[in-house]
CSV table of C-alpha atoms in Angstrom, one decimal:
chain,number,residue,atom,x,y,z
A,220,MET,CA,33.6,-23.5,32.9
A,221,GLN,CA,33.3,-21.9,29.5
A,222,LYS,CA,30.3,-24.2,28.8
A,223,ALA,CA,28.6,-23.2,32.1
A,224,VAL,CA,29.1,-19.5,31.3
A,225,ALA,CA,27.8,-20.0,27.8
A,226,ARG,CA,24.6,-21.7,29.1
A,227,ALA,CA,24.1,-19.0,31.7
A,228,GLY,CA,24.4,-16.4,29.0
A,229,GLU,CA,21.8,-17.9,26.6
A,230,PRO,CA,18.7,-16.6,28.5
A,231,VAL,CA,20.2,-13.2,28.7
A,232,ILE,CA,20.9,-13.2,25.0
A,233,ARG,CA,17.4,-14.4,24.2
A,234,LYS,CA,15.9,-11.7,26.3
A,235,ALA,CA,18.1,-9.0,24.8
A,236,VAL,CA,17.2,-10.2,21.2
A,237,GLY,CA,13.5,-10.2,22.1
A,238,GLN,CA,13.6,-6.7,23.5
A,239,ALA,CA,15.5,-5.5,20.4
A,240,MET,CA,12.9,-7.1,18.1
A,241,ARG,CA,10.1,-5.3,20.1
A,242,ILE,CA,11.8,-2.0,19.7
A,243,MET,CA,12.3,-2.5,16.0
A,244,SER,CA,8.8,-3.7,15.4
A,245,ARG,CA,7.3,-0.5,17.0
A,246,GLN,CA,9.1,1.5,14.4
A,247,PHE,CA,7.3,-0.3,11.6
A,248,VAL,CA,4.1,-1.7,13.0
A,249,MET,CA,1.7,0.7,14.6
A,250,GLY,CA,-0.4,-1.9,16.4
A,251,ARG,CA,-1.9,-5.4,16.4
A,252,ASP,CA,-5.1,-4.1,14.9
A,253,ILE,CA,-6.6,-0.9,13.5
A,254,GLY,CA,-7.8,0.1,17.0
A,255,ASP,CA,-4.3,-0.1,18.4
A,256,ALA,CA,-2.9,1.8,15.4
A,257,ILE,CA,-5.4,4.6,15.7
A,258,ALA,CA,-4.7,5.0,19.4
A,259,ARG,CA,-1.0,5.1,18.9
A,260,GLY,CA,-1.3,7.5,16.0
A,261,ARG,CA,-3.1,10.2,18.1
A,262,GLY,CA,0.2,11.3,19.6
A,263,GLY,CA,1.6,12.0,16.2
A,264,GLU,CA,-1.5,13.7,14.9
A,265,ALA,CA,-1.2,16.2,17.8
A,266,LYS,CA,2.3,17.1,16.4
A,267,GLY,CA,0.9,17.6,12.9
A,268,GLU,CA,1.8,14.1,11.5
A,269,ARG,CA,-0.5,12.4,9.1
A,270,TYR,CA,-0.9,8.6,8.8
A,271,SER,CA,-1.9,6.2,6.0
A,272,PHE,CA,-2.9,3.0,7.7
A,273,ASP,CA,-2.1,-0.3,6.0
A,274,MET,CA,-2.7,-4.0,6.6
A,275,LEU,CA,0.3,-6.4,7.0
A,276,GLY,CA,-0.2,-9.5,5.0
A,277,GLU,CA,0.5,-11.4,1.8
A,278,ALA,CA,-1.4,-11.7,-1.5
A,279,ALA,CA,-4.7,-13.7,-1.3
A,280,LEU,CA,-4.4,-17.3,-2.4
A,281,THR,CA,-8.1,-18.1,-2.2
A,282,LYS,CA,-11.4,-16.4,-2.5
A,283,GLY,CA,-11.8,-16.8,1.2
A,284,ASP,CA,-8.5,-15.0,1.8
A,285,ALA,CA,-9.7,-12.1,-0.4
A,286,GLU,CA,-13.0,-11.9,1.5
A,287,CYS,CA,-11.2,-11.7,4.8
A,288,TYR,CA,-9.0,-8.9,3.6
A,289,PHE,CA,-12.0,-7.1,2.1
A,290,GLU,CA,-13.8,-7.1,5.4
A,291,ALA,CA,-10.7,-6.1,7.2
A,292,TYR,CA,-10.2,-3.1,4.9
A,293,ARG,CA,-13.9,-2.2,5.2
A,294,ALA,CA,-13.7,-2.3,9.0
A,295,ALA,CA,-10.5,-0.2,9.0
A,296,ILE,CA,-12.0,2.5,6.7
A,297,GLU,CA,-15.0,2.8,9.1
A,298,ALA,CA,-12.8,2.9,12.2
A,299,VAL,CA,-10.5,5.5,10.8
A,300,GLY,CA,-13.4,7.5,9.4
A,301,ASP,CA,-15.0,7.6,12.8
A,302,THR,CA,-12.1,9.6,14.1
A,303,VAL,CA,-12.3,12.3,11.5
A,304,ASP,CA,-14.1,15.6,12.1
A,305,ASP,CA,-16.6,16.6,9.4
A,306,ALA,CA,-14.7,19.8,8.8
A,307,THR,CA,-11.4,18.0,8.2
A,308,GLY,CA,-10.3,18.0,4.5
A,309,VAL,CA,-9.4,14.7,2.8
A,310,PHE,CA,-5.8,15.8,2.5
A,311,GLU,CA,-5.5,16.6,6.2
A,312,ALA,CA,-7.3,13.4,7.3
A,313,PRO,CA,-5.6,10.0,7.7
A,314,SER,CA,-6.0,7.5,4.9
A,315,ILE,CA,-6.1,3.8,4.2
A,316,SER,CA,-3.8,2.0,1.8
A,317,VAL,CA,-5.1,-1.2,0.1
A,318,LYS,CA,-3.2,-3.9,-1.6
A,319,LEU,CA,-5.2,-5.2,-4.6
A,320,SER,CA,-3.3,-8.5,-4.6
A,321,ALA,CA,-4.9,-9.1,-1.2
A,322,LEU,CA,-8.4,-8.5,-2.6
A,323,HIS,CA,-8.3,-11.0,-5.4
A,324,PRO,CA,-6.5,-14.4,-5.7
A,325,ARG,CA,-5.8,-14.0,-9.4
A,326,PHE,CA,-4.5,-10.4,-9.5
A,327,GLU,CA,-2.6,-10.7,-12.8
A,328,PHE,CA,-2.5,-9.3,-16.3
A,329,ALA,CA,-3.9,-12.5,-17.9
A,330,LYS,CA,-7.1,-12.1,-15.8
A,331,SER,CA,-7.8,-8.5,-16.7
A,332,ALA,CA,-11.3,-9.1,-17.9
A,333,ARG,CA,-12.2,-11.1,-14.8
A,334,LEU,CA,-10.7,-8.4,-12.5
A,335,ARG,CA,-12.9,-5.7,-14.1
A,336,ASP,CA,-15.9,-7.9,-13.4
A,337,GLU,CA,-15.0,-9.1,-9.9
A,338,LEU,CA,-12.4,-6.8,-8.3
A,339,ALA,CA,-13.4,-3.3,-9.7
A,340,PRO,CA,-16.8,-3.4,-8.0
A,341,ARG,CA,-15.4,-4.4,-4.7
A,342,LEU,CA,-12.7,-1.7,-4.9
A,343,GLY,CA,-15.4,0.8,-5.9
A,344,ALA,CA,-17.3,-0.2,-2.8
A,345,LEU,CA,-14.3,0.6,-0.6
A,346,ALA,CA,-13.8,3.9,-2.4
A,347,GLU,CA,-17.4,4.9,-1.8
A,348,LEU,CA,-17.1,4.0,1.8
A,349,ALA,CA,-13.8,6.0,2.2
A,350,LYS,CA,-15.4,9.0,0.4
A,351,LYS,CA,-18.4,8.8,2.8
A,352,GLN,CA,-16.1,8.6,5.8
A,353,GLY,CA,-14.1,11.6,4.7
A,354,ILE,CA,-10.7,9.8,4.4
A,355,GLY,CA,-8.4,9.0,1.5
A,356,LEU,CA,-8.0,5.6,-0.2
A,357,THR,CA,-4.6,4.8,-1.8
A,358,LEU,CA,-3.8,1.8,-3.9
A,359,ASP,CA,-0.5,0.3,-2.6
A,360,ALA,CA,2.4,-0.6,-4.9
A,361,GLU,CA,2.7,-4.1,-6.3
A,362,GLU,CA,5.4,-6.0,-8.2
A,363,ALA,CA,6.3,-4.8,-11.7
A,364,VAL,CA,4.4,-7.8,-13.3
A,365,ARG,CA,1.2,-6.5,-11.7
A,366,LEU,CA,1.6,-2.9,-12.8
A,367,GLU,CA,-0.8,-3.1,-15.7
A,368,PRO,CA,-3.7,-4.6,-13.7
A,369,LEU,CA,-3.0,-2.1,-10.9
A,370,LEU,CA,-3.3,0.9,-13.3
A,371,ASP,CA,-6.3,-0.7,-15.0
A,372,MET,CA,-8.2,-1.0,-11.7
A,373,PHE,CA,-7.2,2.5,-10.7
A,374,GLN,CA,-8.6,4.0,-13.9
A,375,ALA,CA,-11.8,1.9,-13.7
A,376,VAL,CA,-12.7,3.1,-10.2
A,377,TYR,CA,-11.3,6.7,-10.7
A,378,GLN,CA,-13.6,7.2,-13.7
A,379,SER,CA,-16.6,5.5,-12.0
A,380,PRO,CA,-19.4,7.1,-10.0
A,381,ALA,CA,-17.7,5.7,-6.9
A,382,ALA,CA,-14.9,8.4,-7.1
A,383,GLU,CA,-16.9,11.1,-8.8
A,384,ASN,CA,-16.2,14.6,-7.5
A,385,TRP,CA,-13.7,13.1,-5.0
A,386,THR,CA,-10.0,13.9,-4.7
A,387,GLY,CA,-9.2,11.2,-2.1
A,388,PHE,CA,-8.5,8.3,-4.5
A,389,GLY,CA,-4.7,7.9,-5.0
A,390,LEU,CA,-1.9,5.7,-6.0
A,391,VAL,CA,1.6,4.7,-4.8
A,392,VAL,CA,4.4,4.9,-7.5
A,393,GLN,CA,7.8,3.2,-7.0
A,394,ALA,CA,10.7,5.2,-8.3
A,395,TYR,CA,12.9,2.2,-8.7
A,396,GLN,CA,10.7,0.9,-11.5
A,397,LYS,CA,11.9,2.0,-14.9
A,398,ARG,CA,8.3,2.8,-15.9
A,399,ALA,CA,7.8,5.2,-13.0
A,400,PRO,CA,8.1,8.4,-15.2
A,401,ALA,CA,5.7,7.0,-17.7
A,402,VAL,CA,3.2,6.1,-15.0
A,403,ILE,CA,3.4,9.6,-13.6
A,404,ASP,CA,2.8,11.1,-17.0
A,405,TRP,CA,-0.2,8.8,-17.5
A,406,LEU,CA,-1.7,9.9,-14.1
A,407,ALA,CA,-1.2,13.5,-15.0
A,408,ASP,CA,-3.1,13.0,-18.3
A,409,LEU,CA,-5.8,11.2,-16.5
A,410,ALA,CA,-6.1,14.0,-13.9
A,411,ARG,CA,-6.3,16.6,-16.7
A,412,GLU,CA,-9.0,14.7,-18.5
A,413,THR,CA,-11.3,14.7,-15.4
A,414,GLY,CA,-10.1,18.0,-13.9
A,415,ARG,CA,-9.5,16.3,-10.5
A,416,ARG,CA,-6.4,15.9,-8.4
A,417,ILE,CA,-4.9,12.5,-8.0
A,418,PRO,CA,-3.0,12.0,-4.7
A,419,LEU,CA,0.3,10.5,-5.5
A,420,ARG,CA,2.7,8.9,-3.0
A,421,LEU,CA,6.2,8.5,-4.5
A,422,VAL,CA,8.4,5.9,-2.8
A,423,LYS,CA,11.7,4.3,-3.8
A,424,GLY,CA,10.4,0.7,-3.8
A,425,ALA,CA,10.0,-2.4,-1.7
A,426,TYR,CA,10.5,-5.5,-3.9
A,427,TRP,CA,14.0,-5.0,-5.4
A,428,ASP,CA,15.4,-8.5,-4.5
A,429,SER,CA,12.4,-10.4,-5.8
A,430,GLU,CA,12.2,-8.3,-9.0
A,431,ILE,CA,15.8,-9.1,-9.8
A,432,LYS,CA,15.4,-12.8,-9.0
A,433,ARG,CA,12.2,-13.1,-11.1
A,434,ALA,CA,13.9,-11.5,-14.1
A,435,GLN,CA,16.9,-13.8,-13.8
A,436,GLU,CA,14.7,-16.9,-13.5
A,437,GLN,CA,12.8,-16.0,-16.6
A,438,GLY,CA,15.9,-15.2,-18.5
A,439,LEU,CA,14.8,-11.7,-19.4
A,440,ASP,CA,17.1,-9.4,-21.4
A,441,GLY,CA,16.8,-6.7,-18.7
A,442,TYR,CA,15.3,-5.8,-15.4
A,443,PRO,CA,12.0,-3.9,-14.7
A,444,VAL,CA,13.8,-2.0,-11.9
A,445,PHE,CA,17.0,0.1,-11.8
A,446,THR,CA,20.0,-2.1,-10.6
A,447,ARG,CA,21.9,0.9,-9.1
A,448,LYS,CA,20.6,2.9,-6.2
A,449,ALA,CA,21.9,6.1,-7.8
A,450,ALA,CA,19.6,5.6,-10.8
A,451,THR,CA,16.6,5.1,-8.4
A,452,ASP,CA,17.6,8.3,-6.5
A,453,VAL,CA,17.7,10.3,-9.7
A,454,CYS,CA,14.3,9.0,-10.8
A,455,TYR,CA,12.9,9.8,-7.4
A,456,ILE,CA,14.2,13.4,-7.4
A,457,ALA,CA,13.3,14.0,-11.0
């Protein structure tokens, strides 16, 4: 009898779990593609909400992967830009967040020279398109080991003609990284040098587990991120 009840309950449990997953996914995923995301975002925009659209995915492993992500970002910038009125300022308009590790299969410090030759021009092309479309472009956060090439690419494009006289090119900073205050100071100095604002999105962080595991595997003396939430909270508030 108990086995019969258990078997009868399995379809109900599966259906309940499936429904719960759909509800949860709607809290974190705006749509299957940029068109769905824009359509769903219109309701929030009417309430004064502002969106930064992102692409779900992993780092590029091949040149083909990077090309697919580049085309997807380009199409997303055009689609979002087409919804923006010419009179809307860049800080009031929606924006696009790009992940540089998705745009190059060797996004690492050891390949800095190669990244300047190959990735910087492609990122500059996306920046020029976003500027033309009247929306912001934000470089999404990466793991701590990729912080140096991330800042290098940001500076290369920020000081290039692609971002000239434009205040829509920004960066995400993770407060749980111990170098976050230094990064913010560096960005402030860069903004003062050019006399242009840099949009900064401060978040607490998204790769804590992997950062801790990587440091342990490499036998490092310390961690690149705070190990206590209270320390991250203090850094975020400060």
